[in-house]
Amino acid sequence: MTEVQWSDGAPIYRQLKERVVAMMLDGELKPGDALPSVRQVAADYQLNPITVSRAYQELVDEALVEKRRGLGMYMTEGAAEKLLASERERFLTEEWPLVLERITRLGLNLEQLVTADPNKAGTR
């Protein structure tokens, strides 16, 4: 795992879970890959092992990771596809309506959105 900055806005176990989910979606973890051990993550990030276990257990509960007794936790087949489908659904139902509302409020049209240069955002 890479450097992580913990936020006060959400429980650490949830932030850790989201980091593992991002690794799955980004292809850093592939089906069959082992997750770092609970002890290793706890030591690397100075976390309580119970916090790491809770994050991993949520991944198990969602069938994104499987426990292999004596071996550790492994990403399941189809986890990335399942995550992508749920993240798309969440974006469309929770985030997109707010983005669309803002686009409408600002009077932006499709051409402006498509041709906007993200490198010039915030400059005039």
mmCIF file of C-alpha atoms in Angstrom:
data_model
loop_
_atom_site.group_PDB
_atom_site.id
_atom_site.type_symbol
_atom_site.label_atom_id
_atom_site.label_comp_id
_atom_site.label_asym_id
_atom_site.label_seq_id
_atom_site.Cartn_x
_atom_site.Cartn_y
_atom_site.Cartn_z
ATOM 1 C CA MET A 1 0.000 0.000 0.000
ATOM 2 C CA THR A 2 1.070 3.566 -0.528
ATOM 3 C CA GLU A 3 1.269 6.556 1.794
ATOM 4 C CA VAL A 4 -2.101 7.300 3.384
ATOM 5 C CA GLN A 5 -3.329 10.463 5.082
ATOM 6 C CA TRP A 6 -6.151 9.675 7.495
ATOM 7 C CA SER A 7 -9.052 12.106 7.613
ATOM 8 C CA ASP A 8 -11.114 12.994 10.661
ATOM 9 C CA GLY A 9 -14.252 12.877 8.495
ATOM 10 C CA ALA A 10 -14.674 9.093 8.482
ATOM 11 C CA PRO A 11 -13.617 6.142 10.635
ATOM 12 C CA ILE A 12 -10.116 4.884 9.824
ATOM 13 C CA TYR A 13 -11.348 1.347 9.094
ATOM 14 C CA ARG A 14 -13.664 2.759 6.413
ATOM 15 C CA GLN A 15 -10.847 4.850 4.909
ATOM 16 C CA LEU A 16 -8.609 1.770 4.855
ATOM 17 C CA LYS A 17 -11.353 -0.252 3.184
ATOM 18 C CA GLU A 18 -11.783 2.477 0.544
ATOM 19 C CA ARG A 19 -8.014 2.418 -0.095
ATOM 20 C CA VAL A 20 -8.130 -1.345 -0.719
ATOM 21 C CA VAL A 21 -11.189 -0.870 -2.970
ATOM 22 C CA ALA A 22 -9.264 1.782 -4.951
ATOM 23 C CA MET A 23 -6.354 -0.637 -5.331
ATOM 24 C CA MET A 24 -8.769 -3.227 -6.741
ATOM 25 C CA LEU A 25 -10.399 -0.786 -9.157
ATOM 26 C CA ASP A 26 -7.014 0.596 -10.268
ATOM 27 C CA GLY A 27 -5.673 -2.886 -10.956
ATOM 28 C CA GLU A 28 -3.013 -2.720 -8.247
ATOM 29 C CA LEU A 29 -4.665 -5.811 -6.755
ATOM 30 C CA LYS A 30 -5.829 -8.517 -9.136
ATOM 31 C CA PRO A 31 -8.071 -11.546 -8.552
ATOM 32 C CA GLY A 32 -6.149 -14.120 -6.545
ATOM 33 C CA ASP A 33 -3.686 -11.568 -5.145
ATOM 34 C CA ALA A 34 -3.041 -11.619 -1.419
ATOM 35 C CA LEU A 35 -3.841 -8.524 0.598
ATOM 36 C CA PRO A 36 -1.123 -7.340 2.959
ATOM 37 C CA SER A 37 -1.468 -9.101 6.302
ATOM 38 C CA VAL A 38 -3.401 -7.464 9.122
ATOM 39 C CA ARG A 39 -0.233 -7.313 11.203
ATOM 40 C CA GLN A 40 1.780 -5.768 8.372
ATOM 41 C CA VAL A 41 -0.806 -3.052 7.654
ATOM 42 C CA ALA A 42 -1.187 -2.343 11.369
ATOM 43 C CA ALA A 43 2.586 -1.979 11.745
ATOM 44 C CA ASP A 44 3.080 0.061 8.545
ATOM 45 C CA TYR A 45 0.370 2.584 9.387
ATOM 46 C CA GLN A 46 0.572 2.415 13.184
ATOM 47 C CA LEU A 47 -3.010 1.182 13.445
ATOM 48 C CA ASN A 48 -4.673 -1.127 15.894
ATOM 49 C CA PRO A 49 -4.894 -4.614 14.290
ATOM 50 C CA ILE A 50 -8.607 -4.651 15.204
ATOM 51 C CA THR A 51 -9.122 -1.595 12.973
ATOM 52 C CA VAL A 52 -7.441 -3.371 10.048
ATOM 53 C CA SER A 53 -9.421 -6.564 10.741
ATOM 54 C CA ARG A 54 -12.680 -4.614 10.692
ATOM 55 C CA ALA A 55 -11.855 -3.100 7.279
ATOM 56 C CA TYR A 56 -10.899 -6.506 5.902
ATOM 57 C CA GLN A 57 -14.015 -8.134 7.378
ATOM 58 C CA GLU A 58 -16.235 -5.658 5.509
ATOM 59 C CA LEU A 59 -14.482 -6.670 2.285
ATOM 60 C CA VAL A 60 -15.134 -10.325 3.140
ATOM 61 C CA ASP A 61 -18.797 -9.570 3.926
ATOM 62 C CA GLU A 62 -19.137 -7.973 0.472
ATOM 63 C CA ALA A 63 -17.490 -11.045 -1.156
ATOM 64 C CA LEU A 64 -14.661 -8.912 -2.536
ATOM 65 C CA VAL A 65 -12.061 -10.782 -0.490
ATOM 66 C CA GLU A 66 -11.928 -14.335 0.792
ATOM 67 C CA LYS A 67 -10.214 -15.689 3.875
ATOM 68 C CA ARG A 68 -7.929 -18.647 3.334
ATOM 69 C CA ARG A 69 -7.260 -20.232 6.689
ATOM 70 C CA GLY A 70 -3.613 -19.956 7.595
ATOM 71 C CA LEU A 71 -2.780 -18.129 4.349
ATOM 72 C CA GLY A 72 -4.462 -14.734 4.597
ATOM 73 C CA MET A 73 -6.950 -12.692 2.586
ATOM 74 C CA TYR A 74 -7.214 -12.843 -1.201
ATOM 75 C CA MET A 75 -9.089 -10.787 -3.778
ATOM 76 C CA THR A 76 -11.927 -12.813 -5.278
ATOM 77 C CA GLU A 77 -12.660 -13.367 -8.962
ATOM 78 C CA GLY A 78 -15.142 -10.789 -10.206
ATOM 79 C CA ALA A 79 -14.471 -8.362 -7.356
ATOM 80 C CA ALA A 80 -13.343 -5.547 -9.663
ATOM 81 C CA GLU A 81 -16.408 -5.924 -11.879
ATOM 82 C CA LYS A 82 -18.716 -6.012 -8.859
ATOM 83 C CA LEU A 83 -17.044 -2.902 -7.432
ATOM 84 C CA LEU A 84 -17.188 -1.052 -10.732
ATOM 85 C CA ALA A 85 -20.905 -1.761 -11.075
ATOM 86 C CA SER A 86 -21.655 -0.613 -7.521
ATOM 87 C CA GLU A 87 -19.440 2.492 -7.818
ATOM 88 C CA ARG A 88 -21.126 3.451 -11.095
ATOM 89 C CA GLU A 89 -24.545 3.016 -9.511
ATOM 90 C CA ARG A 90 -23.527 5.081 -6.489
ATOM 91 C CA PHE A 91 -22.136 7.836 -8.731
ATOM 92 C CA LEU A 92 -25.282 7.979 -10.840
ATOM 93 C CA THR A 93 -27.664 8.012 -7.881
ATOM 94 C CA GLU A 94 -25.716 10.071 -5.318
ATOM 95 C CA GLU A 95 -23.102 12.248 -7.032
ATOM 96 C CA TRP A 96 -24.365 12.902 -10.562
ATOM 97 C CA PRO A 97 -27.623 14.599 -9.502
ATOM 98 C CA LEU A 98 -25.575 17.157 -7.539
ATOM 99 C CA VAL A 99 -23.181 17.696 -10.448
ATOM 100 C CA LEU A 100 -26.082 18.082 -12.876
ATOM 101 C CA GLU A 101 -27.783 20.561 -10.553
ATOM 102 C CA ARG A 102 -24.593 22.634 -10.432
ATOM 103 C CA ILE A 103 -24.159 22.497 -14.231
ATOM 104 C CA THR A 104 -27.727 23.703 -14.665
ATOM 105 C CA ARG A 105 -27.322 26.458 -12.066
ATOM 106 C CA LEU A 106 -24.187 27.718 -13.851
ATOM 107 C CA GLY A 107 -25.887 27.630 -17.256
ATOM 108 C CA LEU A 108 -23.217 25.415 -18.806
ATOM 109 C CA ASN A 109 -23.927 23.568 -22.032
ATOM 110 C CA LEU A 110 -22.510 20.309 -23.402
ATOM 111 C CA GLU A 111 -20.024 22.038 -25.721
ATOM 112 C CA GLN A 112 -18.587 24.089 -22.848
ATOM 113 C CA LEU A 113 -18.219 20.988 -20.723
ATOM 114 C CA VAL A 114 -16.592 18.900 -23.449
ATOM 115 C CA THR A 115 -14.160 21.581 -24.592
ATOM 116 C CA ALA A 116 -13.240 22.873 -21.129
ATOM 117 C CA ASP A 117 -9.508 22.674 -20.403
ATOM 118 C CA PRO A 118 -9.101 21.170 -16.917
ATOM 119 C CA ASN A 119 -5.606 22.673 -16.733
ATOM 120 C CA LYS A 120 -7.126 26.156 -16.825
ATOM 121 C CA ALA A 121 -9.737 25.472 -14.166
ATOM 122 C CA GLY A 122 -10.046 28.395 -11.810
ATOM 123 C CA THR A 123 -8.025 30.801 -13.959
ATOM 124 C CA ARG A 124 -9.378 33.728 -15.916
#
